[in-house]
Short mmCIF file of C-alpha atoms in Angstrom, two decimals:
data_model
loop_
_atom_site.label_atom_id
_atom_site.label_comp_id
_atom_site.label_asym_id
_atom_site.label_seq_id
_atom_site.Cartn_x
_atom_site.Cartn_y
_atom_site.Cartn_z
CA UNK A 1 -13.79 25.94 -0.99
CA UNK A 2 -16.17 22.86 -2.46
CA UNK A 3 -13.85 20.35 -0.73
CA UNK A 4 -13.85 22.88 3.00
CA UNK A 5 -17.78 23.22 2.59
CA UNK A 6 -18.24 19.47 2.30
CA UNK A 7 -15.70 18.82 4.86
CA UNK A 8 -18.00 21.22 7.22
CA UNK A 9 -20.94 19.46 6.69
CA UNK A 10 -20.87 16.10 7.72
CA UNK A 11 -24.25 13.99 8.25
CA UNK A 12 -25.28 10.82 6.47
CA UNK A 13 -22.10 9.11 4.61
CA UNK A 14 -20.26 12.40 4.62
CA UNK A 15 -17.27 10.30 3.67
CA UNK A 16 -18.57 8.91 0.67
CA UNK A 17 -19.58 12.89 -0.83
CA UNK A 18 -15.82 13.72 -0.65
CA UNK A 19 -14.74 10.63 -1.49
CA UNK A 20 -16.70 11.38 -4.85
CA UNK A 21 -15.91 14.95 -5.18
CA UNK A 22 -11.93 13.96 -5.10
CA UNK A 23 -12.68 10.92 -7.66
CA UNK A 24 -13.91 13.89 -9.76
CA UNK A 25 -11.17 16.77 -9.56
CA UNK A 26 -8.59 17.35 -11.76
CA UNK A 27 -5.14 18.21 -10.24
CA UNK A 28 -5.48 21.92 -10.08
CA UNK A 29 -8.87 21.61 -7.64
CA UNK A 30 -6.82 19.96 -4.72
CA UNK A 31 -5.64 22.83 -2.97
CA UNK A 32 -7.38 21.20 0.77
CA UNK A 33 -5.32 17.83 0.83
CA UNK A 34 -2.52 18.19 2.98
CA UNK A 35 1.02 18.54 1.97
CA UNK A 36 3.06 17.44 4.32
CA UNK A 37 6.43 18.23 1.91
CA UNK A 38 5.03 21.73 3.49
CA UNK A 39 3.65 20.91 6.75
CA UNK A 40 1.17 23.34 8.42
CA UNK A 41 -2.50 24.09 9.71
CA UNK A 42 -3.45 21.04 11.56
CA UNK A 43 -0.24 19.08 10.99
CA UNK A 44 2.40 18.53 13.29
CA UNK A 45 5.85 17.61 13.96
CA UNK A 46 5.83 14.15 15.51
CA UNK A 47 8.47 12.70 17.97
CA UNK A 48 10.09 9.05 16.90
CA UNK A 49 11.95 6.46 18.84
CA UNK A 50 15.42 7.34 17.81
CA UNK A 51 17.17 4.94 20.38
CA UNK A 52 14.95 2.01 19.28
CA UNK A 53 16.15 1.96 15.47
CA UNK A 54 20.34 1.16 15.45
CA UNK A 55 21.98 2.76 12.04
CA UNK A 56 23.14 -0.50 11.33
CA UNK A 57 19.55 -1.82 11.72
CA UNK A 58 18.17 0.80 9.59
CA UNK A 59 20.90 0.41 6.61
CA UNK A 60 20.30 -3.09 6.73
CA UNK A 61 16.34 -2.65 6.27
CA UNK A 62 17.54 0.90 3.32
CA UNK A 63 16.36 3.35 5.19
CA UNK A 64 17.72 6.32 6.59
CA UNK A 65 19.43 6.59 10.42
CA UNK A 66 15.75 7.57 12.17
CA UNK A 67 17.58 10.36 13.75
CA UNK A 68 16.90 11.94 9.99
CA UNK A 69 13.60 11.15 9.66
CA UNK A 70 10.64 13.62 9.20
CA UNK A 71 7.60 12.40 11.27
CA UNK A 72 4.10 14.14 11.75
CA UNK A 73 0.78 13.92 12.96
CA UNK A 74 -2.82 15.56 12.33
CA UNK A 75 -4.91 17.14 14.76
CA UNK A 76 -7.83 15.32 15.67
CA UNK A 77 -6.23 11.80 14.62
CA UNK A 78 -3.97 10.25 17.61
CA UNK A 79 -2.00 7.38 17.00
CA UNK A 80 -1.45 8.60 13.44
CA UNK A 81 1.62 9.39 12.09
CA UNK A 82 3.40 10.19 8.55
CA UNK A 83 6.96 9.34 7.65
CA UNK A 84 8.01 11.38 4.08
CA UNK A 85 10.18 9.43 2.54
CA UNK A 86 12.89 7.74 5.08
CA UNK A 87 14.85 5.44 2.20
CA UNK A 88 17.94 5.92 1.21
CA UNK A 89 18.92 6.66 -2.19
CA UNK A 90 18.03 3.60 -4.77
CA UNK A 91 16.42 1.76 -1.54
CA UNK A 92 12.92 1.83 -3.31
CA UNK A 93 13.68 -0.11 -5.95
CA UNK A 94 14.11 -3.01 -4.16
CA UNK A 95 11.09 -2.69 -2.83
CA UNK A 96 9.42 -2.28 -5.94
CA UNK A 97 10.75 -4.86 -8.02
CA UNK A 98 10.15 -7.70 -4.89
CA UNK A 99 6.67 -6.49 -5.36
CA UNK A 100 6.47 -7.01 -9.15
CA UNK A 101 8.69 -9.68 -9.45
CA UNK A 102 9.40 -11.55 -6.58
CA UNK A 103 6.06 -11.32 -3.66
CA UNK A 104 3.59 -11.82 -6.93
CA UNK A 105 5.11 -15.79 -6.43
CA UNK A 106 3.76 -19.24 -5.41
CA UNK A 107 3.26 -19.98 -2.77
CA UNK A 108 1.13 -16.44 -1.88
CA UNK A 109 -2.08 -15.53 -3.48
CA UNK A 110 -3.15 -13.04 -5.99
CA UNK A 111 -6.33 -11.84 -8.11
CA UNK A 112 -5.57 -13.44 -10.92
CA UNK A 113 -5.68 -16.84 -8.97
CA UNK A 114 -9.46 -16.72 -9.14
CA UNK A 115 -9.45 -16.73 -13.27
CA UNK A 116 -6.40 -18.62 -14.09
CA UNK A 117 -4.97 -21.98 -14.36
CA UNK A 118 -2.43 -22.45 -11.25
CA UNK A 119 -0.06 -23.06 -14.10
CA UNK A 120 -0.63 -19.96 -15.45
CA UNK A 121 -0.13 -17.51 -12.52
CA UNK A 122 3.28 -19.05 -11.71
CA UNK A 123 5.82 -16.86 -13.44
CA UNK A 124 3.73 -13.38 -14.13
CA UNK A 125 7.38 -10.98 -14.34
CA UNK A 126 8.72 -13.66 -16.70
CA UNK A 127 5.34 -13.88 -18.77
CA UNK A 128 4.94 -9.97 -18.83
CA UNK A 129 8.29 -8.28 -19.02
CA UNK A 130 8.93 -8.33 -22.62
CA UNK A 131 5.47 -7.01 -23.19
CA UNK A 132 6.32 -3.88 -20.25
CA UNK A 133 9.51 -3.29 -22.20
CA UNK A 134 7.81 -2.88 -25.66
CA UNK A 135 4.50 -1.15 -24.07
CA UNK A 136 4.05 2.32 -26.43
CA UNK A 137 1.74 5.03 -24.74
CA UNK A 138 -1.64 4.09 -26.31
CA UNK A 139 -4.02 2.75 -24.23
CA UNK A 140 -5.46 0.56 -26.30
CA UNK A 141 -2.33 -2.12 -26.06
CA UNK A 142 -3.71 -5.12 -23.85
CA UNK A 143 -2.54 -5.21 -20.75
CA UNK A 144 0.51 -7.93 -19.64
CA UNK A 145 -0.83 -9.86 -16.34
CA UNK A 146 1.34 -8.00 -14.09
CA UNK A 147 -1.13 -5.09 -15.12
CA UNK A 148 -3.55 -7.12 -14.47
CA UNK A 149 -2.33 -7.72 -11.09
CA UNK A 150 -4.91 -5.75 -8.26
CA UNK A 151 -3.58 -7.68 -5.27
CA UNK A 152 -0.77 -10.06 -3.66
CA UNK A 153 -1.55 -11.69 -0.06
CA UNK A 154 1.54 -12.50 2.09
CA UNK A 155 1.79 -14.50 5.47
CA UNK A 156 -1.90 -15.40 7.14
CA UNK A 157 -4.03 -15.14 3.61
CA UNK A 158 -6.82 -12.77 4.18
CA UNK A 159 -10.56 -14.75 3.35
CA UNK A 160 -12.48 -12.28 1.46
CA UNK A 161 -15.83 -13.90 1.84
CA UNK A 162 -15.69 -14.29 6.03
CA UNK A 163 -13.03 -10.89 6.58
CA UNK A 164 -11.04 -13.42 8.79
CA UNK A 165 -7.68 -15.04 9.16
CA UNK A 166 -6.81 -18.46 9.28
CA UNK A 167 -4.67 -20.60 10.61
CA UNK A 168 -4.95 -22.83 8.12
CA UNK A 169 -4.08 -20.43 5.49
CA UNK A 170 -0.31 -19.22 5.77
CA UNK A 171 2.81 -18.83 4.13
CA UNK A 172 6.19 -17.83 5.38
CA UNK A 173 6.13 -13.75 6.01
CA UNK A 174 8.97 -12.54 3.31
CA UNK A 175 11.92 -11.65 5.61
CA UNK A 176 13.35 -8.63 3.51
CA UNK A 177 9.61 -6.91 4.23
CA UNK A 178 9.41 -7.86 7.89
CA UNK A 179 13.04 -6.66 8.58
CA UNK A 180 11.75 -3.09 7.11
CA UNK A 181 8.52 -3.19 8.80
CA UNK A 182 9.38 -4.07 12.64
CA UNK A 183 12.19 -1.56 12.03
CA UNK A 184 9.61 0.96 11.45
CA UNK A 185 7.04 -0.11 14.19
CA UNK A 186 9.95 0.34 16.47
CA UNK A 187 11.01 3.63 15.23
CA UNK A 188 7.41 4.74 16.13
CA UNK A 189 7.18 3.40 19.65
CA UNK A 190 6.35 0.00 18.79
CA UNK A 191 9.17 -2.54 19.62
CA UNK A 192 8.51 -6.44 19.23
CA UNK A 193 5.97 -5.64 16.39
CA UNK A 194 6.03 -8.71 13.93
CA UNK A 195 4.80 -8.54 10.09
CA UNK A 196 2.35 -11.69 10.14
CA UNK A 197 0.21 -10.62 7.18
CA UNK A 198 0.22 -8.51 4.13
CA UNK A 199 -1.90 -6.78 1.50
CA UNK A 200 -0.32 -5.56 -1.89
CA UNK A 201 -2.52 -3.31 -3.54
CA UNK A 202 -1.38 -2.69 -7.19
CA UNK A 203 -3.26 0.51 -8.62
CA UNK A 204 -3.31 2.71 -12.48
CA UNK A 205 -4.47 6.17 -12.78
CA UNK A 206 -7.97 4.38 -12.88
CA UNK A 207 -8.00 2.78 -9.88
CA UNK A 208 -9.36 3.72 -6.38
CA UNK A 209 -9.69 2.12 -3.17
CA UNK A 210 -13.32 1.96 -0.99
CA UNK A 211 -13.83 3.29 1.93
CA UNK A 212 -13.42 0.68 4.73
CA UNK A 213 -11.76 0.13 7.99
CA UNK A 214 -9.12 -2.90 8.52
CA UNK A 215 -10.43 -4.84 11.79
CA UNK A 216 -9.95 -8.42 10.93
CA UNK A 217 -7.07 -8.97 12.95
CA UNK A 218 -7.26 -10.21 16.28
CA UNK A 219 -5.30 -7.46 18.38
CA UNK A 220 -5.85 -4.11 17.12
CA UNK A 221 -2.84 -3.29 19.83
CA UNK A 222 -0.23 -3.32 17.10
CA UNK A 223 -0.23 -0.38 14.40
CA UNK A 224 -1.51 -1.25 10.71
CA UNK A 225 1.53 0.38 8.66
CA UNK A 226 1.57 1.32 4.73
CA UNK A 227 4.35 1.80 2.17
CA UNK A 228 3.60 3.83 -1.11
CA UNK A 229 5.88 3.65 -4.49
CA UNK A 230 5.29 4.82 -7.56
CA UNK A 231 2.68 7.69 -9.09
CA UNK A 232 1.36 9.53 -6.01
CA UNK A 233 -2.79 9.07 -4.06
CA UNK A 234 -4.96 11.33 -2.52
CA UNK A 235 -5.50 9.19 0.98
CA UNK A 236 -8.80 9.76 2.75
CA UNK A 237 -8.82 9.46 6.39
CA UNK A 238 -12.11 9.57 8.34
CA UNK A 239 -13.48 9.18 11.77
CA UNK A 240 -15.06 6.05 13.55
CA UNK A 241 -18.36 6.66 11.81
CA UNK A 242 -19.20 7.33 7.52
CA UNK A 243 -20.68 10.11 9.17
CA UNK A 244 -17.40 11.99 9.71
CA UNK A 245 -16.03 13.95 7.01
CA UNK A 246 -12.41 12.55 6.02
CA UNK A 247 -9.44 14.52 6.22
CA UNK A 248 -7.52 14.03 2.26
CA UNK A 249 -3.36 14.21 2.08
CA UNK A 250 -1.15 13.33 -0.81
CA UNK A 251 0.82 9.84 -0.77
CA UNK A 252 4.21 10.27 -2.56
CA UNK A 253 6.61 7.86 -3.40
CA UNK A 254 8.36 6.22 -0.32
CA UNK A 255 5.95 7.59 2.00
CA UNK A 256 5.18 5.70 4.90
CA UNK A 257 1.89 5.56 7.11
CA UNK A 258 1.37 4.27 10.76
CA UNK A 259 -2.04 4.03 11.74
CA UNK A 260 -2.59 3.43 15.56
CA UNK A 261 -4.25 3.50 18.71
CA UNK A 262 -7.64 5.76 18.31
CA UNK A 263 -6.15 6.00 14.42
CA UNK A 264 -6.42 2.53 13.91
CA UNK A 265 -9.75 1.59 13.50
CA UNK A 266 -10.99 4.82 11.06
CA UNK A 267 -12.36 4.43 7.97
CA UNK A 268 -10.16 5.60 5.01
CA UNK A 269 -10.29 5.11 1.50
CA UNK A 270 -7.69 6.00 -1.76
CA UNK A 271 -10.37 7.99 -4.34
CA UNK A 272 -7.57 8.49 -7.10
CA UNK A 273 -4.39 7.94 -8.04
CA UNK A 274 -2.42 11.36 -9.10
CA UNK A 275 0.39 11.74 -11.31
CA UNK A 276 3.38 12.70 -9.68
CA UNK A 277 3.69 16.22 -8.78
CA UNK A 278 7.12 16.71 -10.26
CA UNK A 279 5.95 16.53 -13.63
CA UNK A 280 8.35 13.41 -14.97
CA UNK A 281 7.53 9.88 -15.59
CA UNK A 282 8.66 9.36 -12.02
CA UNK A 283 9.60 10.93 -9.24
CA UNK A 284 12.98 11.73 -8.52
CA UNK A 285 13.81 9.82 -5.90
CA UNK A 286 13.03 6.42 -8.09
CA UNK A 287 16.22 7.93 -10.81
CA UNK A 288 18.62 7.46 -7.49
CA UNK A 289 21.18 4.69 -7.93
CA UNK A 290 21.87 2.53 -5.41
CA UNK A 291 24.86 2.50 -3.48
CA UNK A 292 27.63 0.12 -4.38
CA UNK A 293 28.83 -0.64 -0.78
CA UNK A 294 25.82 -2.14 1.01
CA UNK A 295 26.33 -3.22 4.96
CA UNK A 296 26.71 -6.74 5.94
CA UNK A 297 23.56 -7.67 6.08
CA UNK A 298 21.48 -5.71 4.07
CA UNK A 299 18.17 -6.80 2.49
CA UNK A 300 18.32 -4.97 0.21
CA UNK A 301 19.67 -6.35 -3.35
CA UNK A 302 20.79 -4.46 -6.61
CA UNK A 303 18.13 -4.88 -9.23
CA UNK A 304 19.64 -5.17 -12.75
CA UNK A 305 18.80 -2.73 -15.54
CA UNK A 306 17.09 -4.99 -17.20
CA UNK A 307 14.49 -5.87 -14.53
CA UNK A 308 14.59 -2.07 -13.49
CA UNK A 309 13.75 -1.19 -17.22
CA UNK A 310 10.73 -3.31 -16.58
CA UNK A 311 9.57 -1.35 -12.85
CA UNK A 312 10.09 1.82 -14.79
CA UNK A 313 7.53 1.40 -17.57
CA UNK A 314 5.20 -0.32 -14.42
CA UNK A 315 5.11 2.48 -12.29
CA UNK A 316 5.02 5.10 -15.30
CA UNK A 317 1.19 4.82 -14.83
CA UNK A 318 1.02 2.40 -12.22
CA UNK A 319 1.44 2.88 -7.80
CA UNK A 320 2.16 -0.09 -5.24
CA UNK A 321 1.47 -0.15 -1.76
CA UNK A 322 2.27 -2.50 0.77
CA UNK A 323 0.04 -2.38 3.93
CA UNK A 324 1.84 -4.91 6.71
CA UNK A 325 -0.12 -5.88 10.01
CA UNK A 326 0.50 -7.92 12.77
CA UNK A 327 -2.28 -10.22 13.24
CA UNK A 328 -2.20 -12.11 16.65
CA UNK A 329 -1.14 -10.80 20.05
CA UNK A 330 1.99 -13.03 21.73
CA UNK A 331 0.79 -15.89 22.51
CA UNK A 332 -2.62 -15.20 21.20
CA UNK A 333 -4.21 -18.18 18.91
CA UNK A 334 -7.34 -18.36 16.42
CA UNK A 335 -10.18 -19.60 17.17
CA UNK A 336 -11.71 -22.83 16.36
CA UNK A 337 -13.38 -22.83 13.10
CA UNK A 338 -15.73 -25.22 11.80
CA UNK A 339 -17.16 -26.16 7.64
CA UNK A 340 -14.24 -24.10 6.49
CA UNK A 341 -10.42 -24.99 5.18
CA UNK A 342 -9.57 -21.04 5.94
CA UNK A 343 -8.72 -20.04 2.42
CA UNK A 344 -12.44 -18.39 1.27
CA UNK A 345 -12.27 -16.87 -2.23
CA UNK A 346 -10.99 -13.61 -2.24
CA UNK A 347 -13.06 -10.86 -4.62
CA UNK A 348 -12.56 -10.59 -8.19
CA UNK A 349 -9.88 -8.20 -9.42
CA UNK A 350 -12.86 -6.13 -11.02
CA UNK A 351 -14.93 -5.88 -7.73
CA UNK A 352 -11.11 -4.79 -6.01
CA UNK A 353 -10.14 -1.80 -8.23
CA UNK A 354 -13.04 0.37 -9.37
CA UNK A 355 -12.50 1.24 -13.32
CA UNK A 356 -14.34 2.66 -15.93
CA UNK A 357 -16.40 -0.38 -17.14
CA UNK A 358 -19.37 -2.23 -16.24
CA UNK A 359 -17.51 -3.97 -13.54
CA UNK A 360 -16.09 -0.85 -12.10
CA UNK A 361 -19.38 0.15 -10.05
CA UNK A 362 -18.58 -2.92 -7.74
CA UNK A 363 -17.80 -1.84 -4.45
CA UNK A 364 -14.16 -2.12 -3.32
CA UNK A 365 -13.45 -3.19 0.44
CA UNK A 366 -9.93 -3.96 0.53
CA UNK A 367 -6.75 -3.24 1.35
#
């Protein structure tokens, strides 16, 4: 009733009051985010692009034939559209341990660039997974530096001090993650999308995300898409002004987001990260095995026990998202830029993830 009166009332920042009153709540006050494991009220079924997905394209990319996919969209928010969990079984591993262990890699750019010797931020799975292995339940054990890890940059680097691209600041796109993500552009209606850039947002159960909209790229045409694994979010997703009240929805593990069209230039915002619903370490669909007989040409690769061991005790308190965007229209270039390699400094890990210290009050912009 708190969340449906604030909702209501809109007026100055209106985002930013429920953004606050879901940082607040325990788990038994959410009963207005949307569940759309039980879709209803102002959500509905949304149609896909069946014909533009092959199986064989989809296996290849782990994800279920699109003719089994689950799609819907929310009143009010056109363009938008939520896939629950299309992988197949053991299909989100991959994805997880690339992000840990693999995407966190020279030549892209994370947080902990801006503190660290280069020397020192080469290897982070290798310096950290003996520590994850060993890692007890108190929360007074120091954190490894994948846990210190708040974001990876893939492709065009983002420049955190102009909000622009450059192209003098890019690395080759990770094929395994653009094969996924132009699969699901296509699926969606969007055929010939190509991942350029990428944002890897690493969160705890501390950790939120600020409200902000994602404009820097050059052609707003193509759909911003996001992948979630791990603990579940409550997502905030507002209107074209603060003024608007967001609409809030539960992010599970190996749910997918398209944001496009009118939906792709809202505001929106993560205000906590929630323990997964099921009431185990992790969800479910994590504890899947992988199937033995991939097809010829999958992306997809079997992680070992040992570096799943490692994900495991990650994501026990930890979720990863992967937000992919294309950046420049075909044939589209950037503009000429003057006093400036491109690369900017990106913000501090502190001012990226809010938590409960002094630095936690900075305001977080990114994602």
């Amino acid at each position: 009733a708190a969340a449906a009166a604030l909702t209501r009332e809109g007026g100055e920042d209106a985002f930013r009051r429920l953004f606050r009153f879901y940082r607040q709540r325990d788990a038994s006050d959410l009963r207005g985010v949307v569940d759309f494991s039980v879709p209803g009220g102002q959500v509905f079924r949304s149609q896909l692009s069946i014909s533009s997905v092959s199986d064989q394209d989809a296996y290849r990319a782990g994800l279920q034939p699109v003719s089994q996919w689950k799609a819907y969209g929310l009143n009010g928010y056109p363009g938008f559209i939520f896939i629950p969990n299309p992988f197949l079984p053991g299909c989100q591993r991959h994805w997880v341990k690339q992000c840990l262990k693999v995407y966190p890699q020279k030549p892209n750019v994370c947080n902990l660039d801006l503190h660290m010797a280069p020397e020192k931020t080469i290897d982070l799975w290798g310096q950290s997974k003996e520590q994850l292995r060993r890692k007890g339940s108190s929360k007074w054990e120091p954190r490894s530096l994948l846990e210190k890890l708040r974001w990876v940059t893939l492709g065009y680097h983002y420049n955190w001090d102009t909000k622009k691209y450059s192209a003098n600041h890019h690395t080759p796109f990770p094929s395994d993650l653009a094969l996924l993500s132009e699969q699901v552009a296509a699926a969606c209606g969007f055929r010939g999308f190509q991942a350029q850039a990428g944002i890897l947002n690493y969160y705890h159960f501390d950790s939120s995300l600020g409200i902000h909209v994602d404009e820097s790229e050059l052609d707003h045409s193509w759909p911003l898409l996001s992948f979630s694994f791990g603990q579940s979010s409550i997502f905030l997703l507002g209107g074209l002004k603060r003024e608007e009240a967001p609409t809030a929805m539960f992010m599970h593990s190996g749910d997918i987001m398209v944001m496009s069209g009118f939906s792709r230039l809202l505001y929106h915002a993560v205000p906590r990260v929630l323990p997964n619903p099921e009431g185990t370490a992790l969800p479910s669909c994590l504890d899947q095995a992988l199937s033995s007989d991939l097809p010829v040409g999958s992306v997809i690769e079997h992680s070992s026990d040992e570096d799943w061991q490692v994900c495991a005790k990650y994501l026990q308190s930890s979720r990863i998202n992967m937000t992919i965007r294309q950046v420049l229209a075909e044939g589209q270039k950037f503009p000429e830029e003057s006093g400036t390699d491109g690369k900017g400094q990106a913000p501090s890990e502190d001012s990226q993830h809010q938590e409960n210290s002094r630095a936690k009050r900075l305001k977080l912009n990114t994602e």
